[in-house]
PDB file of C-alpha atoms in Angstrom:
ATOM      1  CA  MET B   1       0.000   0.000   0.000  1.00 49.00           C
ATOM      2  CA  THR B   2       1.188   3.502  -0.794  1.00 57.00           C
ATOM      3  CA  ASN B   3       2.135   5.544   2.268  1.00 74.00           C
ATOM      4  CA  GLN B   4      -0.092   8.437   3.298  1.00 74.00           C
ATOM      5  CA  LYS B   5       2.282  11.214   2.177  1.00 75.00           C
ATOM      6  CA  VAL B   6       2.440   9.735  -1.305  1.00 82.00           C
ATOM      7  CA  GLN B   7      -1.334   9.184  -1.396  1.00 88.00           C
ATOM      8  CA  PHE B   8      -2.138  12.851  -0.857  1.00 90.00           C
ATOM      9  CA  SER B   9       0.696  14.114  -3.072  1.00 92.00           C
ATOM     10  CA  GLN B  10      -0.487  11.811  -5.827  1.00 93.00           C
ATOM     11  CA  LEU B  11      -4.094  12.963  -5.431  1.00 95.00           C
ATOM     12  CA  PHE B  12      -2.962  16.601  -5.470  1.00 95.00           C
ATOM     13  CA  LEU B  13      -0.970  15.960  -8.645  1.00 96.00           C
ATOM     14  CA  ARG B  14      -3.935  14.273 -10.354  1.00 97.00           C
ATOM     15  CA  VAL B  15      -6.274  17.123  -9.437  1.00 97.00           C
ATOM     16  CA  ALA B  16      -3.750  19.854 -10.344  1.00 97.00           C
ATOM     17  CA  ILE B  17      -3.114  18.409 -13.816  1.00 98.00           C
ATOM     18  CA  ALA B  18      -6.825  17.901 -14.419  1.00 98.00           C
ATOM     19  CA  ILE B  19      -7.915  21.356 -13.259  1.00 97.00           C
ATOM     20  CA  THR B  20      -5.123  23.035 -15.223  1.00 96.00           C
ATOM     21  CA  MET B  21      -6.187  21.292 -18.420  1.00 97.00           C
ATOM     22  CA  LEU B  22      -9.870  22.025 -17.835  1.00 97.00           C
ATOM     23  CA  SER B  23      -9.028  25.670 -17.153  1.00 96.00           C
ATOM     24  CA  ALA B  24      -7.472  25.934 -20.623  1.00 95.00           C
ATOM     25  CA  VAL B  25     -10.671  24.503 -22.124  1.00 97.00           C
ATOM     26  CA  ALA B  26     -12.793  26.933 -20.103  1.00 96.00           C
ATOM     27  CA  ASP B  27     -10.647  29.774 -21.444  1.00 95.00           C
ATOM     28  CA  ARG B  28     -11.255  28.910 -25.092  1.00 95.00           C
ATOM     29  CA  PHE B  29     -14.996  28.862 -24.412  1.00 95.00           C
ATOM     30  CA  GLY B  30     -14.841  32.282 -22.768  1.00 92.00           C
ATOM     31  CA  PHE B  31     -15.578  31.217 -19.183  1.00 93.00           C
ATOM     32  CA  TRP B  32     -12.713  33.257 -17.703  1.00 92.00           C
ATOM     33  CA  GLY B  33     -13.980  36.595 -19.019  1.00 88.00           C
ATOM     34  CA  ARG B  34     -11.402  39.398 -18.990  1.00 85.00           C
ATOM     35  CA  ASN B  35      -8.785  37.065 -17.497  1.00 83.00           C
ATOM     36  CA  SER B  36      -8.757  34.895 -20.620  1.00 88.00           C
ATOM     37  CA  ALA B  37      -5.778  34.141 -22.803  1.00 88.00           C
ATOM     38  CA  TRP B  38      -8.016  33.363 -25.802  1.00 91.00           C
ATOM     39  CA  GLY B  39     -11.490  34.272 -24.593  1.00 92.00           C
ATOM     40  CA  ASN B  40     -13.321  32.524 -27.406  1.00 94.00           C
ATOM     41  CA  TRP B  41     -13.094  29.636 -29.824  1.00 95.00           C
ATOM     42  CA  ALA B  42     -12.080  31.780 -32.823  1.00 95.00           C
ATOM     43  CA  ASN B  43      -9.036  33.135 -30.989  1.00 95.00           C
ATOM     44  CA  PHE B  44      -8.111  29.623 -29.896  1.00 96.00           C
ATOM     45  CA  GLU B  45      -8.313  28.368 -33.490  1.00 95.00           C
ATOM     46  CA  GLU B  46      -6.079  31.256 -34.589  1.00 96.00           C
ATOM     47  CA  TYR B  47      -3.580  30.340 -31.850  1.00 95.00           C
ATOM     48  CA  THR B  48      -3.731  26.684 -32.907  1.00 96.00           C
ATOM     49  CA  ARG B  49      -2.948  27.738 -36.487  1.00 96.00           C
ATOM     50  CA  LYS B  50       0.191  29.461 -35.179  1.00 96.00           C
ATOM     51  CA  LEU B  51       1.280  26.291 -33.386  1.00 95.00           C
ATOM     52  CA  THR B  52       0.473  24.051 -36.336  1.00 95.00           C
ATOM     53  CA  PHE B  53       1.770  26.380 -39.059  1.00 94.00           C
ATOM     54  CA  PHE B  54       3.144  23.359 -40.923  1.00 93.00           C
ATOM     55  CA  LEU B  55      -0.336  21.826 -41.392  1.00 93.00           C
ATOM     56  CA  PRO B  56      -3.022  22.770 -43.911  1.00 94.00           C
ATOM     57  CA  GLU B  57      -5.688  24.988 -42.339  1.00 90.00           C
ATOM     58  CA  SER B  58      -8.288  22.186 -42.280  1.00 91.00           C
ATOM     59  CA  LEU B  59      -5.928  19.921 -40.323  1.00 95.00           C
ATOM     60  CA  SER B  60      -5.059  22.780 -38.011  1.00 94.00           C
ATOM     61  CA  GLN B  61      -8.755  23.273 -37.261  1.00 94.00           C
ATOM     62  CA  PHE B  62      -9.137  19.514 -36.749  1.00 96.00           C
ATOM     63  CA  SER B  63      -6.224  19.584 -34.300  1.00 96.00           C
ATOM     64  CA  ALA B  64      -7.983  22.329 -32.298  1.00 96.00           C
ATOM     65  CA  TYR B  65     -11.066  20.125 -31.935  1.00 97.00           C
ATOM     66  CA  THR B  66      -8.993  17.014 -31.230  1.00 97.00           C
ATOM     67  CA  ALA B  67      -6.877  18.744 -28.587  1.00 97.00           C
ATOM     68  CA  THR B  68     -10.001  20.121 -26.926  1.00 98.00           C
ATOM     69  CA  PHE B  69     -11.620  16.681 -26.872  1.00 98.00           C
ATOM     70  CA  PHE B  70      -8.567  15.175 -25.185  1.00 98.00           C
ATOM     71  CA  GLU B  71      -8.229  18.176 -22.852  1.00 98.00           C
ATOM     72  CA  ILE B  72     -11.729  17.383 -21.592  1.00 98.00           C
ATOM     73  CA  ALA B  73     -11.605  13.572 -21.570  1.00 98.00           C
ATOM     74  CA  ILE B  74      -8.184  13.131 -19.957  1.00 98.00           C
ATOM     75  CA  PRO B  75      -8.789  15.466 -16.986  1.00 98.00           C
ATOM     76  CA  LEU B  76     -12.149  13.865 -16.275  1.00 98.00           C
ATOM     77  CA  LEU B  77     -10.472  10.450 -16.155  1.00 98.00           C
ATOM     78  CA  LEU B  78      -7.789  11.863 -13.856  1.00 98.00           C
ATOM     79  CA  LEU B  79     -10.322  13.483 -11.528  1.00 97.00           C
ATOM     80  CA  VAL B  80     -12.243  10.283 -10.936  1.00 97.00           C
ATOM     81  CA  GLY B  81      -9.140   8.117 -11.122  1.00 96.00           C
ATOM     82  CA  TYR B  82     -10.348   5.819 -13.877  1.00 96.00           C
ATOM     83  CA  LYS B  83      -7.687   4.312 -16.158  1.00 97.00           C
ATOM     84  CA  THR B  84      -5.386   6.720 -14.354  1.00 97.00           C
ATOM     85  CA  LYS B  85      -2.107   5.404 -15.759  1.00 97.00           C
ATOM     86  CA  ILE B  86      -3.385   5.668 -19.347  1.00 98.00           C
ATOM     87  CA  ALA B  87      -4.853   9.123 -18.689  1.00 98.00           C
ATOM     88  CA  ALA B  88      -1.593  10.308 -17.120  1.00 98.00           C
ATOM     89  CA  TYR B  89       0.409   9.092 -20.117  1.00 98.00           C
ATOM     90  CA  GLY B  90      -2.156  10.780 -22.377  1.00 98.00           C
ATOM     91  CA  ALA B  91      -1.754  14.062 -20.496  1.00 98.00           C
ATOM     92  CA  GLY B  92       2.022  13.742 -20.615  1.00 98.00           C
ATOM     93  CA  PHE B  93       2.139  13.165 -24.357  1.00 98.00           C
ATOM     94  CA  LEU B  94      -0.491  15.818 -25.116  1.00 98.00           C
ATOM     95  CA  LEU B  95       1.400  18.412 -23.075  1.00 98.00           C
ATOM     96  CA  LEU B  96       4.693  17.293 -24.609  1.00 98.00           C
ATOM     97  CA  ILE B  97       3.258  17.838 -28.099  1.00 96.00           C
ATOM     98  CA  PHE B  98       2.048  21.298 -27.030  1.00 96.00           C
ATOM     99  CA  ALA B  99       5.446  22.144 -25.542  1.00 97.00           C
ATOM    100  CA  LEU B 100       7.300  21.066 -28.678  1.00 97.00           C
ATOM    101  CA  SER B 101       4.854  22.887 -30.973  1.00 96.00           C
ATOM    102  CA  MET B 102       5.036  26.031 -28.861  1.00 96.00           C
ATOM    103  CA  SER B 103       8.840  25.876 -28.823  1.00 96.00           C
ATOM    104  CA  ILE B 104       9.056  25.527 -32.593  1.00 96.00           C
ATOM    105  CA  ALA B 105       6.363  28.074 -33.455  1.00 96.00           C
ATOM    106  CA  LEU B 106       6.819  30.661 -30.696  1.00 95.00           C
ATOM    107  CA  GLY B 107      10.256  29.999 -29.227  1.00 95.00           C
ATOM    108  CA  VAL B 108      11.322  28.279 -26.032  1.00 94.00           C
ATOM    109  CA  LYS B 109      10.082  31.016 -23.687  1.00 95.00           C
ATOM    110  CA  ALA B 110       6.346  30.413 -24.283  1.00 93.00           C
ATOM    111  CA  PRO B 111       6.145  26.823 -22.980  1.00 94.00           C
ATOM    112  CA  LEU B 112       8.417  27.772 -20.091  1.00 93.00           C
ATOM    113  CA  ASP B 113       6.165  30.704 -19.122  1.00 92.00           C
ATOM    114  CA  TYR B 114       3.078  28.495 -19.190  1.00 91.00           C
ATOM    115  CA  SER B 115       4.825  25.591 -17.416  1.00 93.00           C
ATOM    116  CA  VAL B 116       3.902  23.179 -20.190  1.00 96.00           C
ATOM    117  CA  TRP B 117       7.153  21.236 -19.743  1.00 97.00           C
ATOM    118  CA  VAL B 118       6.468  20.944 -16.016  1.00 97.00           C
ATOM    119  CA  GLY B 119       2.917  19.748 -16.671  1.00 97.00           C
ATOM    120  CA  SER B 120       4.162  17.117 -19.085  1.00 98.00           C
ATOM    121  CA  ALA B 121       6.848  15.913 -16.673  1.00 98.00           C
ATOM    122  CA  ALA B 122       4.328  15.841 -13.809  1.00 97.00           C
ATOM    123  CA  ALA B 123       1.936  13.738 -15.878  1.00 98.00           C
ATOM    124  CA  PHE B 124       4.707  11.269 -16.735  1.00 98.00           C
ATOM    125  CA  LEU B 125       5.660  11.109 -13.057  1.00 97.00           C
ATOM    126  CA  LEU B 126       2.044  10.349 -12.187  1.00 97.00           C
ATOM    127  CA  ALA B 127       1.968   7.634 -14.858  1.00 97.00           C
ATOM    128  CA  SER B 128       4.962   5.951 -13.230  1.00 96.00           C
ATOM    129  CA  GLN B 129       2.986   5.222 -10.048  1.00 94.00           C
ATOM    130  CA  GLN B 130       1.930   1.646  -9.382  1.00 90.00           C
ATOM    131  CA  GLU B 131      -1.239   2.358  -7.398  1.00 90.00           C
ATOM    132  CA  PHE B 132      -3.662   5.257  -7.442  1.00 91.00           C
ATOM    133  CA  SER B 133      -5.221   6.093  -4.099  1.00 87.00           C
ATOM    134  CA  PHE B 134      -8.640   7.734  -3.892  1.00 90.00           C
ATOM    135  CA  SER B 135      -9.559   6.492  -7.359  1.00 90.00           C
ATOM    136  CA  LEU B 136     -12.058   4.340  -9.182  1.00 90.00           C
ATOM    137  CA  ASP B 137      -9.066   2.236 -10.199  1.00 90.00           C
ATOM    138  CA  GLN B 138      -8.448   1.435  -6.530  1.00 90.00           C
ATOM    139  CA  LEU B 139     -12.125   0.696  -5.871  1.00 89.00           C
ATOM    140  CA  THR B 140     -12.450  -1.638  -8.850  1.00 89.00           C
ATOM    141  CA  LYS B 141      -9.098  -3.378  -8.359  1.00 84.00           C
ATOM    142  CA  LYS B 142      -9.491  -7.131  -8.129  1.00 69.00           C
ATOM    143  CA  ILE B 143      -8.393  -8.567  -4.828  1.00 58.00           C
TER     144      ILE B 143
END
C-alpha cells in the first residue's frame, strides 16, 4: 500500500493536472472573461494555427477540436481516477506535443512561461505510479 504522504501528493498531482487542463478549455470557451488568454473559440483556433503552421488549415482546425476533446476527456479520467495510468500518459504526451509545438512556433520562452514542460513531466511522473489512491481504479481493483 502507498504511504499516506504519497497518497495525498499523488491525489494533489492528479487534481492539479486535471484542473489546469480544464481551465485551458474553459478559457477557449470564454468562461474566464477578462482574465482569458483566448477568450473565445475563434481566438483559440487562430492560436492553434500558429502552433500548427506546418499543417493545412483544415488539419489545423481539426487539431484544435482534437486537442479540446482530449483536454476534456483526460482530466475527467484523472479526476475520478479511472484508467489513471493511461490518462496520465495521455496528459504527458499531449502536453509534450504542445510544448514542442510552442517551442518551434513561438520559441522556447512560451512553454516555459506556461509551465507546459512541467505539466508534461508531472503527468509522466504520475503515470509511473503503481497504485492510485482515492480512485475508481483502486475501488475496482481485483483482490
